[in-house]
mmCIF file of C-alpha atoms in Angstrom:
data_model
loop_
_atom_site.group_PDB
_atom_site.id
_atom_site.type_symbol
_atom_site.label_atom_id
_atom_site.label_comp_id
_atom_site.label_asym_id
_atom_site.label_seq_id
_atom_site.Cartn_x
_atom_site.Cartn_y
_atom_site.Cartn_z
ATOM 1 C CA UNK A 27 -0.061 -0.001 0.118
ATOM 2 C CA UNK A 28 1.375 3.487 -0.803
ATOM 3 C CA UNK A 29 1.939 5.884 1.726
ATOM 4 C CA UNK A 30 0.071 9.332 1.758
ATOM 5 C CA UNK A 31 3.122 11.105 0.587
ATOM 6 C CA UNK A 32 3.271 8.795 -2.567
ATOM 7 C CA UNK A 33 -0.335 9.346 -3.371
ATOM 8 C CA UNK A 34 -0.337 13.108 -2.959
ATOM 9 C CA UNK A 35 2.735 13.301 -5.304
ATOM 10 C CA UNK A 36 0.936 11.493 -8.190
ATOM 11 C CA UNK A 37 -0.646 13.547 -10.828
ATOM 12 C CA UNK A 38 -3.658 12.836 -13.135
ATOM 13 C CA UNK A 39 -3.039 13.057 -16.727
ATOM 14 C CA UNK A 40 -5.530 14.046 -19.526
ATOM 15 C CA UNK A 41 -5.641 11.846 -22.760
ATOM 16 C CA UNK A 42 -7.919 11.215 -25.484
ATOM 17 C CA UNK A 43 -8.652 8.423 -27.976
ATOM 18 C CA UNK A 44 -10.116 8.988 -31.346
ATOM 19 C CA UNK A 45 -12.954 6.809 -32.778
ATOM 20 C CA UNK A 46 -12.315 6.852 -36.382
ATOM 21 C CA UNK A 47 -15.428 5.307 -38.286
ATOM 22 C CA UNK A 48 -15.670 4.398 -41.783
ATOM 23 C CA UNK A 49 -19.111 2.621 -42.579
ATOM 24 C CA UNK A 50 -19.282 -0.150 -39.921
ATOM 25 C CA UNK A 51 -15.473 -0.200 -39.427
ATOM 26 C CA UNK A 52 -13.128 1.391 -36.833
ATOM 27 C CA UNK A 53 -9.530 2.262 -37.183
ATOM 28 C CA UNK A 54 -7.199 0.450 -34.483
ATOM 29 C CA UNK A 55 -3.519 0.170 -34.229
ATOM 30 C CA UNK A 56 -1.318 -2.592 -32.729
ATOM 31 C CA UNK A 57 0.680 -1.311 -29.715
ATOM 32 C CA UNK A 58 4.303 -2.530 -29.696
ATOM 33 C CA UNK A 59 4.799 -5.511 -27.324
ATOM 34 C CA UNK A 60 7.807 -3.726 -25.757
ATOM 35 C CA UNK A 61 6.337 -1.635 -22.961
ATOM 36 C CA UNK A 62 9.061 1.181 -23.562
ATOM 37 C CA UNK A 63 7.979 1.488 -27.070
ATOM 38 C CA UNK A 64 4.238 1.040 -26.576
ATOM 39 C CA UNK A 65 4.743 4.600 -24.938
ATOM 40 C CA UNK A 66 1.725 4.721 -22.433
ATOM 41 C CA UNK A 67 1.776 5.313 -18.810
ATOM 42 C CA UNK A 68 -1.274 3.231 -18.492
ATOM 43 C CA UNK A 69 0.753 0.518 -20.267
ATOM 44 C CA UNK A 70 -1.210 -1.603 -22.847
ATOM 45 C CA UNK A 71 1.582 -3.014 -24.894
ATOM 46 C CA UNK A 72 0.499 -5.500 -27.283
ATOM 47 C CA UNK A 73 -3.141 -4.316 -27.371
ATOM 48 C CA UNK A 74 -5.098 -2.810 -30.169
ATOM 49 C CA UNK A 75 -5.959 0.948 -29.546
ATOM 50 C CA UNK A 76 -7.482 3.841 -31.122
ATOM 51 C CA UNK A 77 -5.295 6.757 -32.416
ATOM 52 C CA UNK A 78 -4.700 9.327 -29.419
ATOM 53 C CA UNK A 79 -2.290 10.451 -27.119
ATOM 54 C CA UNK A 80 -1.788 13.192 -24.295
ATOM 55 C CA UNK A 81 -3.616 16.708 -24.556
ATOM 56 C CA UNK A 82 -0.782 19.407 -24.452
ATOM 57 C CA UNK A 83 -0.906 22.627 -22.871
ATOM 58 C CA UNK A 84 -3.224 25.296 -24.611
ATOM 59 C CA UNK A 85 -4.826 22.656 -27.069
ATOM 60 C CA UNK A 86 -8.481 22.197 -27.449
ATOM 61 C CA UNK A 87 -9.567 18.517 -27.355
ATOM 62 C CA UNK A 88 -10.361 18.599 -31.028
ATOM 63 C CA UNK A 89 -6.876 20.288 -31.940
ATOM 64 C CA UNK A 90 -5.143 17.602 -29.887
ATOM 65 C CA UNK A 91 -7.039 14.828 -31.481
ATOM 66 C CA UNK A 92 -6.302 16.156 -34.944
ATOM 67 C CA UNK A 93 -2.644 16.550 -34.164
ATOM 68 C CA UNK A 94 -2.375 12.983 -32.731
ATOM 69 C CA UNK A 95 -4.167 11.296 -35.514
ATOM 70 C CA UNK A 96 -2.030 13.005 -38.028
ATOM 71 C CA UNK A 97 1.002 12.317 -36.368
ATOM 72 C CA UNK A 98 0.208 8.639 -35.738
ATOM 73 C CA UNK A 99 -1.831 7.675 -38.995
ATOM 74 C CA UNK A 100 -1.219 10.516 -41.617
ATOM 75 C CA UNK A 101 -5.137 10.934 -41.622
ATOM 76 C CA UNK A 102 -6.301 14.612 -41.466
ATOM 77 C CA UNK A 103 -9.478 15.189 -39.352
ATOM 78 C CA UNK A 104 -12.197 17.340 -41.025
ATOM 79 C CA UNK A 105 -14.754 17.114 -38.300
ATOM 80 C CA UNK A 106 -14.434 15.657 -34.670
ATOM 81 C CA UNK A 107 -16.480 16.065 -31.787
ATOM 82 C CA UNK A 108 -16.255 14.728 -28.267
ATOM 83 C CA UNK A 109 -18.582 11.944 -27.248
ATOM 84 C CA UNK A 110 -17.517 10.712 -23.861
ATOM 85 C CA UNK A 111 -15.209 11.057 -20.805
ATOM 86 C CA UNK A 112 -13.807 8.208 -18.774
ATOM 87 C CA UNK A 113 -11.780 7.914 -15.670
ATOM 88 C CA UNK A 114 -9.175 5.347 -16.598
ATOM 89 C CA UNK A 115 -6.711 4.177 -13.887
ATOM 90 C CA UNK A 116 -4.536 1.210 -13.080
ATOM 91 C CA UNK A 117 -1.666 0.410 -10.979
ATOM 92 C CA UNK A 118 0.676 2.349 -13.168
ATOM 93 C CA UNK A 119 -1.199 5.547 -13.857
ATOM 94 C CA UNK A 120 -4.397 7.660 -13.720
ATOM 95 C CA UNK A 121 -6.009 9.470 -16.694
ATOM 96 C CA UNK A 122 -9.018 11.291 -17.564
ATOM 97 C CA UNK A 123 -9.763 10.008 -21.161
ATOM 98 C CA UNK A 124 -11.506 12.118 -23.580
ATOM 99 C CA UNK A 125 -13.313 10.095 -26.160
ATOM 100 C CA UNK A 126 -13.759 11.876 -29.671
ATOM 101 C CA UNK A 127 -15.555 10.610 -32.840
ATOM 102 C CA UNK A 128 -15.118 11.218 -36.390
ATOM 103 C CA UNK A 129 -16.570 9.894 -39.872
ATOM 104 C CA UNK A 130 -15.240 12.889 -41.783
ATOM 105 C CA UNK A 131 -11.549 12.786 -42.456
ATOM 106 C CA UNK A 132 -9.168 12.588 -45.305
ATOM 107 C CA UNK A 133 -6.511 9.931 -46.155
ATOM 108 C CA UNK A 134 -5.725 6.377 -45.472
ATOM 109 C CA UNK A 135 -3.925 5.068 -42.396
ATOM 110 C CA UNK A 136 -0.294 4.593 -42.470
ATOM 111 C CA UNK A 137 2.371 3.676 -39.711
ATOM 112 C CA UNK A 138 3.937 6.993 -38.975
ATOM 113 C CA UNK A 139 5.588 6.038 -35.699
ATOM 114 C CA UNK A 140 6.725 2.153 -35.973
ATOM 115 C CA UNK A 141 8.342 2.145 -32.771
ATOM 116 C CA UNK A 142 4.881 2.602 -31.060
ATOM 117 C CA UNK A 143 2.285 1.302 -33.255
ATOM 118 C CA UNK A 144 3.318 -1.580 -35.680
ATOM 119 C CA UNK A 145 0.189 -1.553 -37.809
ATOM 120 C CA UNK A 146 -3.233 0.124 -38.397
ATOM 121 C CA UNK A 147 -6.241 -1.939 -39.694
ATOM 122 C CA UNK A 148 -10.078 -1.336 -40.148
ATOM 123 C CA UNK A 149 -12.078 -3.532 -37.915
ATOM 124 C CA UNK A 150 -15.786 -4.465 -37.972
ATOM 125 C CA UNK A 151 -17.479 -2.968 -35.042
ATOM 126 C CA UNK A 152 -19.062 -6.299 -34.366
ATOM 127 C CA UNK A 153 -15.897 -8.205 -34.620
ATOM 128 C CA UNK A 154 -13.082 -6.315 -32.590
ATOM 129 C CA UNK A 155 -9.903 -7.984 -31.953
ATOM 130 C CA UNK A 156 -8.654 -8.806 -28.527
ATOM 131 C CA UNK A 157 -6.917 -7.566 -26.456
ATOM 132 C CA UNK A 158 -8.434 -4.284 -26.831
ATOM 133 C CA UNK A 159 -6.527 -1.328 -24.707
ATOM 134 C CA UNK A 160 -8.925 -0.690 -21.916
ATOM 135 C CA UNK A 161 -9.607 3.259 -22.579
ATOM 136 C CA UNK A 162 -10.517 2.310 -26.158
ATOM 137 C CA UNK A 163 -12.605 -0.478 -25.149
ATOM 138 C CA UNK A 164 -14.505 2.014 -22.750
ATOM 139 C CA UNK A 165 -14.758 4.530 -25.490
ATOM 140 C CA UNK A 166 -16.331 1.874 -27.770
ATOM 141 C CA UNK A 167 -18.487 0.619 -24.983
ATOM 142 C CA UNK A 168 -19.726 4.432 -24.414
ATOM 143 C CA UNK A 169 -20.469 4.892 -28.224
ATOM 144 C CA UNK A 170 -22.436 1.573 -28.362
ATOM 145 C CA UNK A 171 -24.605 2.491 -25.266
ATOM 146 C CA UNK A 172 -24.943 6.105 -26.172
ATOM 147 C CA UNK A 173 -23.614 7.243 -22.917
ATOM 148 C CA UNK A 174 -21.354 10.219 -22.144
ATOM 149 C CA UNK A 175 -19.866 8.846 -19.008
ATOM 150 C CA UNK A 176 -20.198 5.614 -16.897
ATOM 151 C CA UNK A 177 -18.324 4.230 -13.927
#
């Protein structure tokens, strides 16, 4: 059990996942199996994830989503909207994850950061691969239930 000093010195981060939908398919990337390369404080190495990342100082959620999607996939978002907020935490980190959604984008996914994401693929929403990165899974669950936030 952590002492109070350790808990008080931990910070909550803000990140986002971007649900890109084309027809009935969603774009997911395979995180590198090496935890140092998978680049996530929540870990998730070897899982399938949505494009996303951490919010940078001064950005709107939409600006951050557009930046991360372009950096990771080469896709340009035309329109994107916030669809949910989740409280994601495990033994490694704690993040407020903003889920964003877009069906209006330009380009096809390319592996732009091969040390982090080894491939991008479109998956049928009814047949998602496992394991799914847990913050991404929660965004899909929110979307399917039409809920903005659930515990």
